[in-house]
Every structure is written in C-alpha cells, then in structure tokens.
Amino acid sequence: MLEYIIACLIALGCGIVSAVIGLGGGFLFVPTLTVLFNLDVKTAMGTSLAVIIFSSFSASFWYRRQGKILYKVALILIPPSVLFAVIGSFITHYVDARILIAIFAGVLILISIEMLIPRFRFLKEIRFGPSFVLSTTVSSQENQPITRIPYSHLLIWGAIGGLLGGITGTSGGAIFVPALATIGIPMYYAVATSMFTIIILAIACTISYAALGQISLPFVIVYGIGAAIGAGLGTVVATRIKEIQVRYIFGVLLFSMALLMIIGQLR
C-alpha cells in the first residue's frame, strides 16, 4: 500500500512538470517506473503511455479554459502522429530497444541544445505545399502575429514525433513542442496544443502495448490519478512562468531525459 501511495505522489510531481512543458510526462514516468518500481523497460513504456492519457486529458481540459489550444494545428498533427506512434509501438517488439533509445537520446540532446541556444537550429522549418493562416489573435510577446503555417511542417514532424513517441513511451511531445515553436507558434500555445494532440496518440499506443501484454494496470491506476491531479496544477503554474523560462526548462529537462535514457541502458 505504501508503495502505491509513493507512486501516486511521484506521478503528481511528474504531472505538474509535464503540463508546464507539454511532454505528457512519459520522460519522467518511464525512468521512475523502471528504476524505483522495477518494471521492465517495455512494460514501463506501455504503462507510461496509458498514464499519459490521464495527464494530457487533465492538462487539455484546463488549457482549453485558458484558450491556449490551437485546434486546427492539433487536428493536422494527430493523424500522422497516431499512425506512426502505433508503428513505433510495434517496432519495439521486434527491434532491440537499446538501439532505438540510443538514437532517440541523441535526437533529444540536439533538440535541448536548440531550446537553450536558439541560434542552433536542429528542427528545421518545412515550407512546401499549401499552408493556412493561423488566427491573428495568437501572437508572441513581441506582438508579432503568426501568419502562415505549412501543412507539410505539421504532417512531417507529427509523423516523426509519433514514431519516436511510440518507440520510447514518451508520447511525442518532445518533438511536437519544439517543432511548433520553430514555425513561430508561441511556447504557451505550443505546449497546450501538444498536450491536446497527445491524448489520441496515447490512446492508440496504449491499445498497441496492451495487445502485446506490456502494461501494468495497478501502476496505470495510481500513476494516472497522481498525474491527472498534477497536470491540472501544472496548467496553473505555467501561467506564472515567462515564455523564455519555459524554453529553458524544456531544454534542461530534455537533456536530463536523454542522460537518464543513456544511463538506464548502461545499467
């Protein structure tokens, strides 16, 4: 019983962080489930994705009330991200997870550098084909309105985020948030839109991992309760943090996540 109480409190803290930076929480759920509660890596990934349903739904509920979710952007991201997330979750059943995680950790390090040093650009803008005009009510702190968003940018990075999220059990937010920021969407809106996008992706991946028997139901319940409460609190915390601070927090946590993954593979 004490173990589950501790697990719920840990998930609450993870939920707060996940809502602030838009990652769903998988980058914290997976290492805590493996290191503290001795779940094997693949079961931890499946359990993490199931828990992300709770955290992302809770955060999205409150971000919707704040008017931060860009629904058109999310609806374009969802189809490719879900499709490739399901593919990624099945890939883990046939490919050595250590190889996949090593590649993902390298990508995360590059993205974290981009968040900490804006002049370094890893996630490139993809501008070909048709585009659409985003609402002019969304603007950065410098009051520069967002104009056109290419469909190609959202579709390609949505697919990449979904694939990596399905492989690692981290939902894809590590790609979605910086990809949206790269195209000019303010971090607050990128975080909220990422959390909304993650809901469907997490549901699809959870079904895939459940079919493979790689989910721990007790930890889904206790982590899910804690994560949902924490994510709700995180949306309040996010309103009290400056946009540049969100970028720095995002970068530091991504770098830490990559190191945790690498250390975990060396154990």
PDB file of C-alpha atoms in Angstrom:
ATOM      1  CA  MET A   1       0.000   0.000   0.000  1.00  0.00           C
ATOM      2  CA  LEU A   2       2.822   2.412   0.888  1.00  0.00           C
ATOM      3  CA  GLU A   3       4.440   1.693  -2.472  1.00  0.00           C
ATOM      4  CA  TYR A   4       1.316   2.835  -4.313  1.00  0.00           C
ATOM      5  CA  ILE A   5       0.972   5.993  -2.206  1.00  0.00           C
ATOM      6  CA  ILE A   6       4.579   6.904  -3.021  1.00  0.00           C
ATOM      7  CA  ALA A   7       3.928   6.120  -6.694  1.00  0.00           C
ATOM      8  CA  CYS A   8       0.895   8.427  -6.720  1.00  0.00           C
ATOM      9  CA  LEU A   9       2.887  11.298  -5.191  1.00  0.00           C
ATOM     10  CA  ILE A  10       5.721  10.807  -7.686  1.00  0.00           C
ATOM     11  CA  ALA A  11       3.217  10.843 -10.549  1.00  0.00           C
ATOM     12  CA  LEU A  12       1.682  14.047  -9.174  1.00  0.00           C
ATOM     13  CA  GLY A  13       5.059  15.783  -9.388  1.00  0.00           C
ATOM     14  CA  CYS A  14       5.649  14.389 -12.861  1.00  0.00           C
ATOM     15  CA  GLY A  15       2.216  15.609 -13.935  1.00  0.00           C
ATOM     16  CA  ILE A  16       2.976  19.169 -12.872  1.00  0.00           C
ATOM     17  CA  VAL A  17       6.200  19.223 -14.895  1.00  0.00           C
ATOM     18  CA  SER A  18       4.580  17.579 -17.915  1.00  0.00           C
ATOM     19  CA  ALA A  19       1.787  20.166 -18.139  1.00  0.00           C
ATOM     20  CA  VAL A  20       4.231  23.067 -17.886  1.00  0.00           C
ATOM     21  CA  ILE A  21       6.364  21.888 -20.811  1.00  0.00           C
ATOM     22  CA  GLY A  22       3.833  19.891 -22.858  1.00  0.00           C
ATOM     23  CA  LEU A  23       5.522  16.488 -22.891  1.00  0.00           C
ATOM     24  CA  GLY A  24       2.788  14.353 -21.374  1.00  0.00           C
ATOM     25  CA  GLY A  25       5.159  13.108 -18.672  1.00  0.00           C
ATOM     26  CA  GLY A  26       6.490   9.954 -20.298  1.00  0.00           C
ATOM     27  CA  PHE A  27      10.093  11.109 -19.996  1.00  0.00           C
ATOM     28  CA  LEU A  28       9.607  11.009 -16.205  1.00  0.00           C
ATOM     29  CA  PHE A  29       7.161   8.113 -15.945  1.00  0.00           C
ATOM     30  CA  VAL A  30       9.385   5.603 -17.769  1.00  0.00           C
ATOM     31  CA  PRO A  31      12.586   6.075 -15.698  1.00  0.00           C
ATOM     32  CA  THR A  32      10.715   6.215 -12.369  1.00  0.00           C
ATOM     33  CA  LEU A  33       8.765   3.054 -13.186  1.00  0.00           C
ATOM     34  CA  THR A  34      11.919   1.178 -14.147  1.00  0.00           C
ATOM     35  CA  VAL A  35      14.338   2.497 -11.513  1.00  0.00           C
ATOM     36  CA  LEU A  36      12.034   2.844  -8.484  1.00  0.00           C
ATOM     37  CA  PHE A  37       9.442   0.138  -9.112  1.00  0.00           C
ATOM     38  CA  ASN A  38      11.451  -2.393 -11.141  1.00  0.00           C
ATOM     39  CA  LEU A  39       9.192  -2.637 -14.179  1.00  0.00           C
ATOM     40  CA  ASP A  40      10.940  -3.887 -17.291  1.00  0.00           C
ATOM     41  CA  VAL A  41      11.539  -1.202 -19.910  1.00  0.00           C
ATOM     42  CA  LYS A  42       8.849  -2.241 -22.380  1.00  0.00           C
ATOM     43  CA  THR A  43       6.173  -2.601 -19.685  1.00  0.00           C
ATOM     44  CA  ALA A  44       7.204   0.781 -18.303  1.00  0.00           C
ATOM     45  CA  MET A  45       6.769   2.296 -21.778  1.00  0.00           C
ATOM     46  CA  GLY A  46       3.293   0.819 -22.202  1.00  0.00           C
ATOM     47  CA  THR A  47       2.266   1.837 -18.685  1.00  0.00           C
ATOM     48  CA  SER A  48       3.650   5.329 -19.258  1.00  0.00           C
ATOM     49  CA  LEU A  49       1.562   5.824 -22.389  1.00  0.00           C
ATOM     50  CA  ALA A  50      -1.579   4.703 -20.554  1.00  0.00           C
ATOM     51  CA  VAL A  51      -0.831   7.184 -17.753  1.00  0.00           C
ATOM     52  CA  ILE A  52      -0.257   9.946 -20.302  1.00  0.00           C
ATOM     53  CA  ILE A  53      -3.932   9.652 -21.263  1.00  0.00           C
ATOM     54  CA  PHE A  54      -4.798  10.903 -17.763  1.00  0.00           C
ATOM     55  CA  SER A  55      -2.206  13.692 -17.626  1.00  0.00           C
ATOM     56  CA  SER A  56      -2.810  15.007 -21.152  1.00  0.00           C
ATOM     57  CA  PHE A  57      -6.594  14.963 -20.771  1.00  0.00           C
ATOM     58  CA  SER A  58      -6.411  16.817 -17.462  1.00  0.00           C
ATOM     59  CA  ALA A  59      -3.989  19.433 -18.810  1.00  0.00           C
ATOM     60  CA  SER A  60      -6.018  19.887 -22.004  1.00  0.00           C
ATOM     61  CA  PHE A  61      -9.200  20.486 -20.009  1.00  0.00           C
ATOM     62  CA  TRP A  62      -7.613  23.411 -18.190  1.00  0.00           C
ATOM     63  CA  TYR A  63      -5.661  24.743 -21.185  1.00  0.00           C
ATOM     64  CA  ARG A  64      -8.940  24.825 -23.129  1.00  0.00           C
ATOM     65  CA  ARG A  65     -10.402  27.083 -20.466  1.00  0.00           C
ATOM     66  CA  GLN A  66      -7.378  29.369 -20.905  1.00  0.00           C
ATOM     67  CA  GLY A  67      -7.907  29.456 -24.684  1.00  0.00           C
ATOM     68  CA  LYS A  68      -4.398  28.163 -25.409  1.00  0.00           C
ATOM     69  CA  ILE A  69      -5.148  25.128 -27.609  1.00  0.00           C
ATOM     70  CA  LEU A  70      -4.827  25.625 -31.384  1.00  0.00           C
ATOM     71  CA  TYR A  71      -7.332  23.014 -32.535  1.00  0.00           C
ATOM     72  CA  LYS A  72      -6.649  23.238 -36.266  1.00  0.00           C
ATOM     73  CA  VAL A  73      -2.941  22.682 -35.673  1.00  0.00           C
ATOM     74  CA  ALA A  74      -3.675  19.735 -33.388  1.00  0.00           C
ATOM     75  CA  LEU A  75      -6.113  18.127 -35.840  1.00  0.00           C
ATOM     76  CA  ILE A  76      -3.439  18.207 -38.563  1.00  0.00           C
ATOM     77  CA  LEU A  77      -0.810  16.727 -36.229  1.00  0.00           C
ATOM     78  CA  ILE A  78      -2.997  13.908 -34.917  1.00  0.00           C
ATOM     79  CA  PRO A  79      -3.422  11.597 -37.981  1.00  0.00           C
ATOM     80  CA  PRO A  80       0.288  11.164 -38.846  1.00  0.00           C
ATOM     81  CA  SER A  81       1.333  11.086 -35.191  1.00  0.00           C
ATOM     82  CA  VAL A  82      -1.167   8.361 -34.298  1.00  0.00           C
ATOM     83  CA  LEU A  83      -0.344   6.233 -37.340  1.00  0.00           C
ATOM     84  CA  PHE A  84       3.406   6.352 -36.761  1.00  0.00           C
ATOM     85  CA  ALA A  85       3.056   6.001 -32.985  1.00  0.00           C
ATOM     86  CA  VAL A  86       1.276   2.667 -33.477  1.00  0.00           C
ATOM     87  CA  ILE A  87       4.029   1.602 -35.880  1.00  0.00           C
ATOM     88  CA  GLY A  88       6.628   2.664 -33.310  1.00  0.00           C
ATOM     89  CA  SER A  89       4.991   0.705 -30.510  1.00  0.00           C
ATOM     90  CA  PHE A  90       5.065  -2.468 -32.611  1.00  0.00           C
ATOM     91  CA  ILE A  91       8.671  -1.841 -33.660  1.00  0.00           C
ATOM     92  CA  THR A  92       9.721  -2.168 -30.008  1.00  0.00           C
ATOM     93  CA  HIS A  93       8.508  -5.760 -30.056  1.00  0.00           C
ATOM     94  CA  TYR A  94      10.935  -6.742 -32.825  1.00  0.00           C
ATOM     95  CA  VAL A  95      13.921  -4.391 -32.511  1.00  0.00           C
ATOM     96  CA  ASP A  96      16.401  -4.114 -29.650  1.00  0.00           C
ATOM     97  CA  ALA A  97      15.043  -1.251 -27.534  1.00  0.00           C
ATOM     98  CA  ARG A  98      18.581  -0.164 -26.598  1.00  0.00           C
ATOM     99  CA  ILE A  99      19.366   0.797 -30.183  1.00  0.00           C
ATOM    100  CA  LEU A 100      16.145   2.751 -30.576  1.00  0.00           C
ATOM    101  CA  ILE A 101      16.527   4.563 -27.267  1.00  0.00           C
ATOM    102  CA  ALA A 102      20.141   5.484 -28.071  1.00  0.00           C
ATOM    103  CA  ILE A 103      19.002   7.135 -31.308  1.00  0.00           C
ATOM    104  CA  PHE A 104      16.174   8.937 -29.528  1.00  0.00           C
ATOM    105  CA  ALA A 105      18.513  10.153 -26.774  1.00  0.00           C
ATOM    106  CA  GLY A 106      20.786  11.669 -29.407  1.00  0.00           C
ATOM    107  CA  VAL A 107      17.854  13.497 -31.014  1.00  0.00           C
ATOM    108  CA  LEU A 108      16.754  14.822 -27.613  1.00  0.00           C
ATOM    109  CA  ILE A 109      20.209  16.221 -26.907  1.00  0.00           C
ATOM    110  CA  LEU A 110      20.145  18.129 -30.213  1.00  0.00           C
ATOM    111  CA  ILE A 111      16.643  19.485 -29.504  1.00  0.00           C
ATOM    112  CA  SER A 112      17.623  20.517 -25.976  1.00  0.00           C
ATOM    113  CA  ILE A 113      20.564  22.494 -27.377  1.00  0.00           C
ATOM    114  CA  GLU A 114      18.170  24.248 -29.774  1.00  0.00           C
ATOM    115  CA  MET A 115      15.906  25.249 -26.877  1.00  0.00           C
ATOM    116  CA  LEU A 116      18.834  26.542 -24.802  1.00  0.00           C
ATOM    117  CA  ILE A 117      20.697  28.156 -27.722  1.00  0.00           C
ATOM    118  CA  PRO A 118      18.096  29.482 -30.212  1.00  0.00           C
ATOM    119  CA  ARG A 119      20.748  30.165 -32.867  1.00  0.00           C
ATOM    120  CA  PHE A 120      21.335  26.417 -33.091  1.00  0.00           C
ATOM    121  CA  ARG A 121      18.584  25.040 -35.337  1.00  0.00           C
ATOM    122  CA  PHE A 122      18.012  21.282 -35.420  1.00  0.00           C
ATOM    123  CA  LEU A 123      14.281  21.125 -36.139  1.00  0.00           C
ATOM    124  CA  LYS A 124      14.059  22.864 -39.484  1.00  0.00           C
ATOM    125  CA  GLU A 125      11.035  24.693 -40.828  1.00  0.00           C
ATOM    126  CA  ILE A 126       9.428  22.676 -43.588  1.00  0.00           C
ATOM    127  CA  ARG A 127       7.806  25.062 -46.047  1.00  0.00           C
ATOM    128  CA  PHE A 128       6.470  23.459 -49.201  1.00  0.00           C
ATOM    129  CA  GLY A 129       2.969  22.938 -50.480  1.00  0.00           C
ATOM    130  CA  PRO A 130      -0.207  24.576 -49.178  1.00  0.00           C
ATOM    131  CA  SER A 131      -0.451  26.466 -45.901  1.00  0.00           C
ATOM    132  CA  PHE A 132      -3.104  28.128 -43.776  1.00  0.00           C
ATOM    133  CA  VAL A 133      -3.400  31.344 -41.825  1.00  0.00           C
ATOM    134  CA  LEU A 134      -3.402  30.934 -38.077  1.00  0.00           C
ATOM    135  CA  SER A 135      -5.637  33.219 -36.058  1.00  0.00           C
ATOM    136  CA  THR A 136      -4.050  36.663 -35.743  1.00  0.00           C
ATOM    137  CA  THR A 137      -5.124  36.745 -32.072  1.00  0.00           C
ATOM    138  CA  VAL A 138      -2.205  34.442 -31.367  1.00  0.00           C
ATOM    139  CA  SER A 139       0.975  36.444 -31.144  1.00  0.00           C
ATOM    140  CA  SER A 140       4.302  36.309 -29.398  1.00  0.00           C
ATOM    141  CA  GLN A 141       5.361  38.506 -26.523  1.00  0.00           C
ATOM    142  CA  GLU A 142       6.868  40.854 -29.117  1.00  0.00           C
ATOM    143  CA  ASN A 143       3.374  41.272 -30.619  1.00  0.00           C
ATOM    144  CA  GLN A 144       4.378  39.771 -33.949  1.00  0.00           C
ATOM    145  CA  PRO A 145       1.343  37.888 -35.286  1.00  0.00           C
ATOM    146  CA  ILE A 146       1.638  34.400 -36.695  1.00  0.00           C
ATOM    147  CA  THR A 147       0.759  34.307 -40.369  1.00  0.00           C
ATOM    148  CA  ARG A 148       1.013  31.085 -42.367  1.00  0.00           C
ATOM    149  CA  ILE A 149       1.595  27.544 -41.146  1.00  0.00           C
ATOM    150  CA  PRO A 150       2.563  24.945 -43.816  1.00  0.00           C
ATOM    151  CA  TYR A 151       0.630  21.689 -43.675  1.00  0.00           C
ATOM    152  CA  SER A 152       3.831  19.867 -44.637  1.00  0.00           C
ATOM    153  CA  HIS A 153       5.619  21.047 -41.490  1.00  0.00           C
ATOM    154  CA  LEU A 154       2.893  19.704 -39.222  1.00  0.00           C
ATOM    155  CA  LEU A 155       2.439  16.432 -41.097  1.00  0.00           C
ATOM    156  CA  ILE A 156       6.135  15.538 -41.251  1.00  0.00           C
ATOM    157  CA  TRP A 157       7.045  16.494 -37.688  1.00  0.00           C
ATOM    158  CA  GLY A 158       3.808  14.919 -36.477  1.00  0.00           C
ATOM    159  CA  ALA A 159       4.858  11.623 -38.048  1.00  0.00           C
ATOM    160  CA  ILE A 160       8.378  11.834 -36.603  1.00  0.00           C
ATOM    161  CA  GLY A 161       7.087  12.744 -33.147  1.00  0.00           C
ATOM    162  CA  GLY A 162       4.560   9.928 -33.212  1.00  0.00           C
ATOM    163  CA  LEU A 163       7.130   7.349 -34.296  1.00  0.00           C
ATOM    164  CA  LEU A 164       9.644   8.304 -31.608  1.00  0.00           C
ATOM    165  CA  GLY A 165       6.899   8.584 -29.004  1.00  0.00           C
ATOM    166  CA  GLY A 166       5.600   5.111 -29.762  1.00  0.00           C
ATOM    167  CA  ILE A 167       9.102   3.635 -29.631  1.00  0.00           C
ATOM    168  CA  THR A 168      10.057   5.214 -26.303  1.00  0.00           C
ATOM    169  CA  GLY A 169       6.732   5.545 -24.480  1.00  0.00           C
ATOM    170  CA  THR A 170       7.129   9.306 -24.166  1.00  0.00           C
ATOM    171  CA  SER A 171       4.162  10.481 -26.287  1.00  0.00           C
ATOM    172  CA  GLY A 172       5.982  12.577 -28.908  1.00  0.00           C
ATOM    173  CA  GLY A 173       5.714  15.898 -27.109  1.00  0.00           C
ATOM    174  CA  ALA A 174       9.497  16.215 -27.173  1.00  0.00           C
ATOM    175  CA  ILE A 175       9.154  16.720 -30.933  1.00  0.00           C
ATOM    176  CA  PHE A 176       5.782  18.467 -31.117  1.00  0.00           C
ATOM    177  CA  VAL A 177       6.600  21.397 -28.824  1.00  0.00           C
ATOM    178  CA  PRO A 178       9.895  22.488 -30.445  1.00  0.00           C
ATOM    179  CA  ALA A 179       8.501  21.799 -33.929  1.00  0.00           C
ATOM    180  CA  LEU A 180       5.590  24.169 -33.262  1.00  0.00           C
ATOM    181  CA  ALA A 181       7.907  26.739 -31.686  1.00  0.00           C
ATOM    182  CA  THR A 182      10.215  26.542 -34.710  1.00  0.00           C
ATOM    183  CA  ILE A 183       7.404  27.507 -37.063  1.00  0.00           C
ATOM    184  CA  GLY A 184       6.643  30.575 -34.955  1.00  0.00           C
ATOM    185  CA  ILE A 185       3.959  29.415 -32.513  1.00  0.00           C
ATOM    186  CA  PRO A 186       4.489  30.880 -29.014  1.00  0.00           C
ATOM    187  CA  MET A 187       5.632  28.347 -26.400  1.00  0.00           C
ATOM    188  CA  TYR A 188       2.455  28.655 -24.310  1.00  0.00           C
ATOM    189  CA  TYR A 189       0.305  27.672 -27.284  1.00  0.00           C
ATOM    190  CA  ALA A 190       2.786  25.026 -28.447  1.00  0.00           C
ATOM    191  CA  VAL A 191       2.701  23.368 -25.006  1.00  0.00           C
ATOM    192  CA  ALA A 192      -1.113  23.408 -24.777  1.00  0.00           C
ATOM    193  CA  THR A 193      -1.579  22.171 -28.351  1.00  0.00           C
ATOM    194  CA  SER A 194       0.953  19.403 -27.788  1.00  0.00           C
ATOM    195  CA  MET A 195      -0.908  18.188 -24.695  1.00  0.00           C
ATOM    196  CA  PHE A 196      -4.180  18.045 -26.633  1.00  0.00           C
ATOM    197  CA  THR A 197      -2.555  16.199 -29.551  1.00  0.00           C
ATOM    198  CA  ILE A 198      -1.052  13.653 -27.184  1.00  0.00           C
ATOM    199  CA  ILE A 199      -4.450  12.408 -25.944  1.00  0.00           C
ATOM    200  CA  ILE A 200      -5.360  10.473 -29.103  1.00  0.00           C
ATOM    201  CA  LEU A 201      -1.780   9.380 -29.686  1.00  0.00           C
ATOM    202  CA  ALA A 202      -1.516   7.952 -26.160  1.00  0.00           C
ATOM    203  CA  ILE A 203      -4.813   6.070 -26.520  1.00  0.00           C
ATOM    204  CA  ALA A 204      -3.696   4.471 -29.790  1.00  0.00           C
ATOM    205  CA  CYS A 205      -0.300   3.459 -28.389  1.00  0.00           C
ATOM    206  CA  THR A 206      -1.839   2.120 -25.181  1.00  0.00           C
ATOM    207  CA  ILE A 207      -4.040  -0.220 -27.206  1.00  0.00           C
ATOM    208  CA  SER A 208      -0.957  -1.445 -29.098  1.00  0.00           C
ATOM    209  CA  TYR A 209       1.066  -2.058 -25.927  1.00  0.00           C
ATOM    210  CA  ALA A 210      -1.935  -3.710 -24.236  1.00  0.00           C
ATOM    211  CA  ALA A 211      -2.234  -6.108 -27.177  1.00  0.00           C
ATOM    212  CA  LEU A 212       1.409  -7.058 -26.542  1.00  0.00           C
ATOM    213  CA  GLY A 213       0.766  -7.517 -22.793  1.00  0.00           C
ATOM    214  CA  GLN A 214       3.144  -4.688 -21.888  1.00  0.00           C
ATOM    215  CA  ILE A 215       1.078  -2.708 -19.374  1.00  0.00           C
ATOM    216  CA  SER A 216       0.898  -2.813 -15.552  1.00  0.00           C
ATOM    217  CA  LEU A 217      -2.707  -2.000 -14.597  1.00  0.00           C
ATOM    218  CA  PRO A 218      -2.030  -1.220 -10.891  1.00  0.00           C
ATOM    219  CA  PHE A 219       0.562   1.389 -11.810  1.00  0.00           C
ATOM    220  CA  VAL A 220      -1.680   2.798 -14.555  1.00  0.00           C
ATOM    221  CA  ILE A 221      -4.304   3.487 -11.874  1.00  0.00           C
ATOM    222  CA  VAL A 222      -2.076   5.016  -9.170  1.00  0.00           C
ATOM    223  CA  TYR A 223       0.138   6.929 -11.590  1.00  0.00           C
ATOM    224  CA  GLY A 224      -2.925   8.027 -13.553  1.00  0.00           C
ATOM    225  CA  ILE A 225      -4.610   9.552 -10.510  1.00  0.00           C
ATOM    226  CA  GLY A 226      -1.468  11.398  -9.428  1.00  0.00           C
ATOM    227  CA  ALA A 227      -0.632  12.540 -12.962  1.00  0.00           C
ATOM    228  CA  ALA A 228      -4.128  13.883 -13.609  1.00  0.00           C
ATOM    229  CA  ILE A 229      -4.079  15.976 -10.435  1.00  0.00           C
ATOM    230  CA  GLY A 230      -0.544  17.158 -11.085  1.00  0.00           C
ATOM    231  CA  ALA A 231      -1.263  18.110 -14.705  1.00  0.00           C
ATOM    232  CA  GLY A 232      -4.175  20.270 -13.584  1.00  0.00           C
ATOM    233  CA  LEU A 233      -1.915  22.054 -11.120  1.00  0.00           C
ATOM    234  CA  GLY A 234       0.761  22.376 -13.804  1.00  0.00           C
ATOM    235  CA  THR A 235      -1.517  24.429 -16.067  1.00  0.00           C
ATOM    236  CA  VAL A 236      -1.819  26.977 -13.256  1.00  0.00           C
ATOM    237  CA  VAL A 237       1.936  27.013 -12.682  1.00  0.00           C
ATOM    238  CA  ALA A 238       2.508  27.534 -16.412  1.00  0.00           C
ATOM    239  CA  THR A 239       0.631  30.849 -16.372  1.00  0.00           C
ATOM    240  CA  ARG A 240       3.150  32.190 -13.855  1.00  0.00           C
ATOM    241  CA  ILE A 241       6.250  31.367 -15.898  1.00  0.00           C
ATOM    242  CA  LYS A 242       7.660  33.549 -18.684  1.00  0.00           C
ATOM    243  CA  GLU A 243       7.882  32.085 -22.182  1.00  0.00           C
ATOM    244  CA  ILE A 244      11.696  32.222 -22.259  1.00  0.00           C
ATOM    245  CA  GLN A 245      11.761  30.360 -18.949  1.00  0.00           C
ATOM    246  CA  VAL A 246       9.571  27.631 -20.428  1.00  0.00           C
ATOM    247  CA  ARG A 247      12.113  27.204 -23.247  1.00  0.00           C
ATOM    248  CA  TYR A 248      14.988  26.883 -20.777  1.00  0.00           C
ATOM    249  CA  ILE A 249      13.096  24.458 -18.540  1.00  0.00           C
ATOM    250  CA  PHE A 250      12.157  22.430 -21.624  1.00  0.00           C
ATOM    251  CA  GLY A 251      15.774  22.315 -22.812  1.00  0.00           C
ATOM    252  CA  VAL A 252      17.232  21.310 -19.446  1.00  0.00           C
ATOM    253  CA  LEU A 253      14.642  18.583 -18.889  1.00  0.00           C
ATOM    254  CA  LEU A 254      15.106  17.165 -22.388  1.00  0.00           C
ATOM    255  CA  PHE A 255      18.858  16.988 -21.847  1.00  0.00           C
ATOM    256  CA  SER A 256      18.288  15.307 -18.470  1.00  0.00           C
ATOM    257  CA  MET A 257      15.847  12.892 -20.072  1.00  0.00           C
ATOM    258  CA  ALA A 258      18.441  11.899 -22.677  1.00  0.00           C
ATOM    259  CA  LEU A 259      21.062  11.302 -19.986  1.00  0.00           C
ATOM    260  CA  LEU A 260      18.628   9.184 -17.948  1.00  0.00           C
ATOM    261  CA  MET A 261      17.906   7.062 -21.002  1.00  0.00           C
ATOM    262  CA  ILE A 262      21.587   6.570 -21.729  1.00  0.00           C
ATOM    263  CA  ILE A 263      22.385   5.716 -18.087  1.00  0.00           C
ATOM    264  CA  GLY A 264      19.428   3.342 -17.981  1.00  0.00           C
ATOM    265  CA  GLN A 265      20.811   1.428 -20.950  1.00  0.00           C
ATOM    266  CA  LEU A 266      24.219   1.151 -19.274  1.00  0.00           C
ATOM    267  CA  ARG A 267      22.794  -0.411 -16.098  1.00  0.00           C
TER     268      ARG A 267
END
